[in-house]
Amino acid sequence: MHHTHLTLEKWGRFSLVEQMANIGSEVERVIAWKSRNKQYSEKALERALELIDLTLADPKNRGRLKEVARMREALADHFYGNNDYNSTDRSWRKYFYSFNYAAALAKGR
């Protein structure tokens, strides 16, 4: 576990939008480090997957499990698999940008 300080209870205090924005930050790190430091990139991906798993375990997200689980599958496929979903770094940035924007709006930034 990379986020040793993070419990499901603490993670559950974030809205789904905030959770997704935080996952997106880790995915951004994966992409940024991919060509410069493979180890850093892999660690960021592990952290992203860990946050996704916490999001899936959060009881308030029960109605969104299908989307979050599919996103996890596609993300793992993009970075670990054959990229059967034909996703790109750009498409991942675009997907998570919406959550980052919405989270910032909710905080009044």
PDB file of N, CA and C in Angstrom, residues 8 11 16 19-20 23 48-62 65 68 71:
ATOM      1  N   LEU A   8     -10.056   4.076   4.092  1.00  0.00           N
ATOM      2  CA  LEU A   8     -11.310   4.181   3.350  1.00  0.00           C
ATOM      3  C   LEU A   8     -12.193   5.265   3.965  1.00  0.00           C
ATOM      4  N   TRP A  11     -10.750   8.601   2.733  1.00  0.00           N
ATOM      5  CA  TRP A  11     -10.991   8.716   1.299  1.00  0.00           C
ATOM      6  C   TRP A  11     -12.477   8.972   1.036  1.00  0.00           C
ATOM      7  N   LEU A  16     -17.101  12.001  -5.028  1.00  0.00           N
ATOM      8  CA  LEU A  16     -16.624  11.185  -6.140  1.00  0.00           C
ATOM      9  C   LEU A  16     -15.798  12.030  -7.106  1.00  0.00           C
ATOM     10  N   GLN A  19     -12.413  12.469  -5.624  1.00  0.00           N
ATOM     11  CA  GLN A  19     -11.682  11.207  -5.718  1.00  0.00           C
ATOM     12  C   GLN A  19     -11.125  11.027  -7.127  1.00  0.00           C
ATOM     13  N   MET A  20     -11.967  11.258  -8.124  1.00  0.00           N
ATOM     14  CA  MET A  20     -11.533  11.092  -9.508  1.00  0.00           C
ATOM     15  C   MET A  20     -10.451  12.108  -9.873  1.00  0.00           C
ATOM     16  N   ILE A  23      -7.242  10.770  -8.483  1.00  0.00           N
ATOM     17  CA  ILE A  23      -6.782   9.674  -9.334  1.00  0.00           C
ATOM     18  C   ILE A  23      -6.148  10.260 -10.592  1.00  0.00           C
ATOM     19  N   ALA A  48      -2.283   5.204  -8.415  1.00  0.00           N
ATOM     20  CA  ALA A  48      -3.566   5.478  -9.079  1.00  0.00           C
ATOM     21  C   ALA A  48      -4.508   4.288  -8.928  1.00  0.00           C
ATOM     22  N   LEU A  49      -4.004   3.088  -9.153  1.00  0.00           N
ATOM     23  CA  LEU A  49      -4.830   1.889  -9.032  1.00  0.00           C
ATOM     24  C   LEU A  49      -5.293   1.688  -7.592  1.00  0.00           C
ATOM     25  N   GLU A  50      -4.435   2.016  -6.650  1.00  0.00           N
ATOM     26  CA  GLU A  50      -4.806   1.935  -5.240  1.00  0.00           C
ATOM     27  C   GLU A  50      -5.960   2.897  -4.923  1.00  0.00           C
ATOM     28  N   LEU A  51      -5.881   4.118  -5.447  1.00  0.00           N
ATOM     29  CA  LEU A  51      -6.957   5.088  -5.222  1.00  0.00           C
ATOM     30  C   LEU A  51      -8.253   4.647  -5.913  1.00  0.00           C
ATOM     31  N   ILE A  52      -8.124   4.057  -7.074  1.00  0.00           N
ATOM     32  CA  ILE A  52      -9.316   3.541  -7.761  1.00  0.00           C
ATOM     33  C   ILE A  52      -9.958   2.445  -6.920  1.00  0.00           C
ATOM     34  N   ASP A  53      -9.155   1.562  -6.359  1.00  0.00           N
ATOM     35  CA  ASP A  53      -9.696   0.491  -5.517  1.00  0.00           C
ATOM     36  C   ASP A  53     -10.407   1.053  -4.288  1.00  0.00           C
ATOM     37  N   LEU A  54      -9.852   2.113  -3.705  1.00  0.00           N
ATOM     38  CA  LEU A  54     -10.529   2.761  -2.576  1.00  0.00           C
ATOM     39  C   LEU A  54     -11.848   3.386  -3.027  1.00  0.00           C
ATOM     40  N   THR A  55     -11.865   3.951  -4.210  1.00  0.00           N
ATOM     41  CA  THR A  55     -13.088   4.544  -4.757  1.00  0.00           C
ATOM     42  C   THR A  55     -14.140   3.468  -4.976  1.00  0.00           C
ATOM     43  N   LEU A  56     -13.713   2.321  -5.479  1.00  0.00           N
ATOM     44  CA  LEU A  56     -14.638   1.205  -5.684  1.00  0.00           C
ATOM     45  C   LEU A  56     -15.190   0.671  -4.366  1.00  0.00           C
ATOM     46  N   ALA A  57     -14.397   0.756  -3.305  1.00  0.00           N
ATOM     47  CA  ALA A  57     -14.815   0.258  -1.995  1.00  0.00           C
ATOM     48  C   ALA A  57     -15.667   1.260  -1.223  1.00  0.00           C
ATOM     49  N   ASP A  58     -15.717   2.500  -1.671  1.00  0.00           N
ATOM     50  CA  ASP A  58     -16.462   3.550  -0.982  1.00  0.00           C
ATOM     51  C   ASP A  58     -17.965   3.322  -1.178  1.00  0.00           C
ATOM     52  N   PRO A  59     -18.713   3.104  -0.093  1.00  0.00           N
ATOM     53  CA  PRO A  59     -20.141   2.786  -0.206  1.00  0.00           C
ATOM     54  C   PRO A  59     -20.971   3.839  -0.946  1.00  0.00           C
ATOM     55  N   LYS A  60     -20.586   5.100  -0.876  1.00  0.00           N
ATOM     56  CA  LYS A  60     -21.394   6.131  -1.532  1.00  0.00           C
ATOM     57  C   LYS A  60     -21.298   6.061  -3.055  1.00  0.00           C
ATOM     58  N   ASN A  61     -20.330   5.315  -3.564  1.00  0.00           N
ATOM     59  CA  ASN A  61     -20.136   5.229  -5.010  1.00  0.00           C
ATOM     60  C   ASN A  61     -20.799   3.997  -5.633  1.00  0.00           C
ATOM     61  N   ARG A  62     -21.643   3.327  -4.899  1.00  0.00           N
ATOM     62  CA  ARG A  62     -22.242   2.087  -5.403  1.00  0.00           C
ATOM     63  C   ARG A  62     -22.927   2.260  -6.750  1.00  0.00           C
ATOM     64  N   LEU A  65     -20.168   2.228  -9.746  1.00  0.00           N
ATOM     65  CA  LEU A  65     -19.141   1.192  -9.759  1.00  0.00           C
ATOM     66  C   LEU A  65     -18.795   0.727 -11.172  1.00  0.00           C
ATOM     67  N   VAL A  68     -16.431   3.294 -12.847  1.00  0.00           N
ATOM     68  CA  VAL A  68     -15.120   3.326 -12.198  1.00  0.00           C
ATOM     69  C   VAL A  68     -14.365   2.023 -12.474  1.00  0.00           C
ATOM     70  N   MET A  71     -13.161   2.093 -16.026  1.00  0.00           N
ATOM     71  CA  MET A  71     -12.037   3.020 -16.141  1.00  0.00           C
ATOM     72  C   MET A  71     -10.766   2.356 -15.643  1.00  0.00           C
TER      73      MET A  71
END
